Short mmCIF file of N, CA and C in Angstrom, two decimals:
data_model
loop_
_atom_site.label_atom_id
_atom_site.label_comp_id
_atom_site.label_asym_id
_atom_site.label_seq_id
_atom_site.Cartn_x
_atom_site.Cartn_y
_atom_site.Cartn_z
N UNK A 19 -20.17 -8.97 0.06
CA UNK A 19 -19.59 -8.79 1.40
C UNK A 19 -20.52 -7.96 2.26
N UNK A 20 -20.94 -8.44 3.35
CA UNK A 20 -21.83 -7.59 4.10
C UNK A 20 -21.23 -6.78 5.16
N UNK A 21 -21.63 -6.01 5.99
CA UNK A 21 -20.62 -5.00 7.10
C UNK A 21 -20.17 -5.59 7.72
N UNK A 22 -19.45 -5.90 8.28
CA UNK A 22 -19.17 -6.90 9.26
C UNK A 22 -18.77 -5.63 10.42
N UNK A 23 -18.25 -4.35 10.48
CA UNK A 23 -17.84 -3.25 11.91
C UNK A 23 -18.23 -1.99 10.67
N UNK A 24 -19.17 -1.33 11.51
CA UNK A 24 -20.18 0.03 11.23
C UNK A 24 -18.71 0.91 11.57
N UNK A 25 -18.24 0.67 12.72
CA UNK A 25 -16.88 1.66 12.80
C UNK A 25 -15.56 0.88 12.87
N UNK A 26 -14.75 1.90 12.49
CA UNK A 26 -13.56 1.57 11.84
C UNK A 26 -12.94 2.56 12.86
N UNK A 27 -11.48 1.50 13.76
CA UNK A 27 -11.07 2.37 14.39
C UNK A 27 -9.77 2.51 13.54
N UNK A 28 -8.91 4.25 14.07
CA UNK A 28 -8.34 5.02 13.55
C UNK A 28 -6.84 4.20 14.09
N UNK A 29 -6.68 3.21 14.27
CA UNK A 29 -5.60 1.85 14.11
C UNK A 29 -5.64 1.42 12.62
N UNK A 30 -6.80 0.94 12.67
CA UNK A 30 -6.43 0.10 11.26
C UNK A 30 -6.87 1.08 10.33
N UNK A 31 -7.06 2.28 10.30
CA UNK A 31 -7.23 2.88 8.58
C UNK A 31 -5.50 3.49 8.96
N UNK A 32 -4.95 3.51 9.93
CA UNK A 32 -3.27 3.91 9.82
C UNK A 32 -2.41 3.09 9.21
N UNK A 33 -2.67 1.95 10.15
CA UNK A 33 -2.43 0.21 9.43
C UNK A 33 -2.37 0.39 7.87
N UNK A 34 -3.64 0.67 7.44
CA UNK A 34 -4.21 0.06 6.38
C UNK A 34 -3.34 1.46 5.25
N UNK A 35 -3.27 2.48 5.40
CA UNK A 35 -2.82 3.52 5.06
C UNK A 35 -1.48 3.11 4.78
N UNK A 36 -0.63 2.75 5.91
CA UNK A 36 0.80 2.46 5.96
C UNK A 36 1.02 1.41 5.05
N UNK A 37 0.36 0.72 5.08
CA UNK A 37 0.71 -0.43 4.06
C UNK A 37 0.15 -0.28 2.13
N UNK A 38 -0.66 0.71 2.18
CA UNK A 38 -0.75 0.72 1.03
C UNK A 38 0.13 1.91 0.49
N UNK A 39 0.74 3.02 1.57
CA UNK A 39 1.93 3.84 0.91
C UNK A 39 2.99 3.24 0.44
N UNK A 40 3.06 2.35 1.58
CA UNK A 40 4.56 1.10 1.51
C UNK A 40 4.77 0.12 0.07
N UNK A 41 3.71 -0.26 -0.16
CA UNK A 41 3.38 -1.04 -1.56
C UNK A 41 3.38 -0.11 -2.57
N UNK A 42 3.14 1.12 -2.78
CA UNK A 42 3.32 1.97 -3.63
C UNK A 42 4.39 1.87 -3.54
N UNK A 43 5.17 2.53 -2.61
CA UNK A 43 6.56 3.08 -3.01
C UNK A 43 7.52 1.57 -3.14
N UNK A 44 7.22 0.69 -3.25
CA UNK A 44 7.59 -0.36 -3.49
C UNK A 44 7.80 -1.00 -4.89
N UNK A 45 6.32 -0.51 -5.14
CA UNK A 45 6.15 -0.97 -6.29
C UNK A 45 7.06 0.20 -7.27
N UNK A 46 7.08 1.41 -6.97
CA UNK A 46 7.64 2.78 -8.16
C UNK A 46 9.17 2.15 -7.67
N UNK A 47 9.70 1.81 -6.92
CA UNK A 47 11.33 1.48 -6.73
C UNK A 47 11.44 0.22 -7.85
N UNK A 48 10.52 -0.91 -7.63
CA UNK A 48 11.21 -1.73 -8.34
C UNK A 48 10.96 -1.53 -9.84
N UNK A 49 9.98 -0.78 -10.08
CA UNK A 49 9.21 -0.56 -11.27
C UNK A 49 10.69 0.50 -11.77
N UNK A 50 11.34 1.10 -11.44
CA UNK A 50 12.29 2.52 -11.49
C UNK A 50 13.93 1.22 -11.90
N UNK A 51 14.00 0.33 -11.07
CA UNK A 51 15.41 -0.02 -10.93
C UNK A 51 15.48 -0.63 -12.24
N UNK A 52 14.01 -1.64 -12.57
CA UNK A 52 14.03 -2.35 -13.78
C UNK A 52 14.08 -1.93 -15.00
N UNK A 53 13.55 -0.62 -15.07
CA UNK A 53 13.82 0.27 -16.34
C UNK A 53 14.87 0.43 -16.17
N UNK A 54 15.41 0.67 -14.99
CA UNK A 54 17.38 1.59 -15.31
C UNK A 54 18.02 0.20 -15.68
N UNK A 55 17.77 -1.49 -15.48
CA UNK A 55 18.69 -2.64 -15.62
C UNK A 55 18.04 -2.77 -16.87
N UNK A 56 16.71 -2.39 -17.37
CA UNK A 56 16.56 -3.04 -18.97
C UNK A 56 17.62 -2.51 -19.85
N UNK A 57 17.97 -1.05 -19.45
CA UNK A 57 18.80 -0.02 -20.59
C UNK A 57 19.62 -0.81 -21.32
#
């Protein structure tokens, strides 16, 4: 993959931030509910 933008505006690393907190905590909820329904 070559550079395609030397700068990165402070939109998309928020963007990009928000969405990878969101998928975390996404992932630990369903990852959390399925252990409590395996019991």
């Amino acid at each position: 993959m070559a550079r395609k933008k030397q700068r990165i505006s402070k939109l998309e690393i928020s963007v990009y931030l928000n969405n990878l907190i969101f998928t975390h905590l996404f992932a630990i909820i369903v990852s959390t509910f399925w252990t409590y329904m395996m019991r």
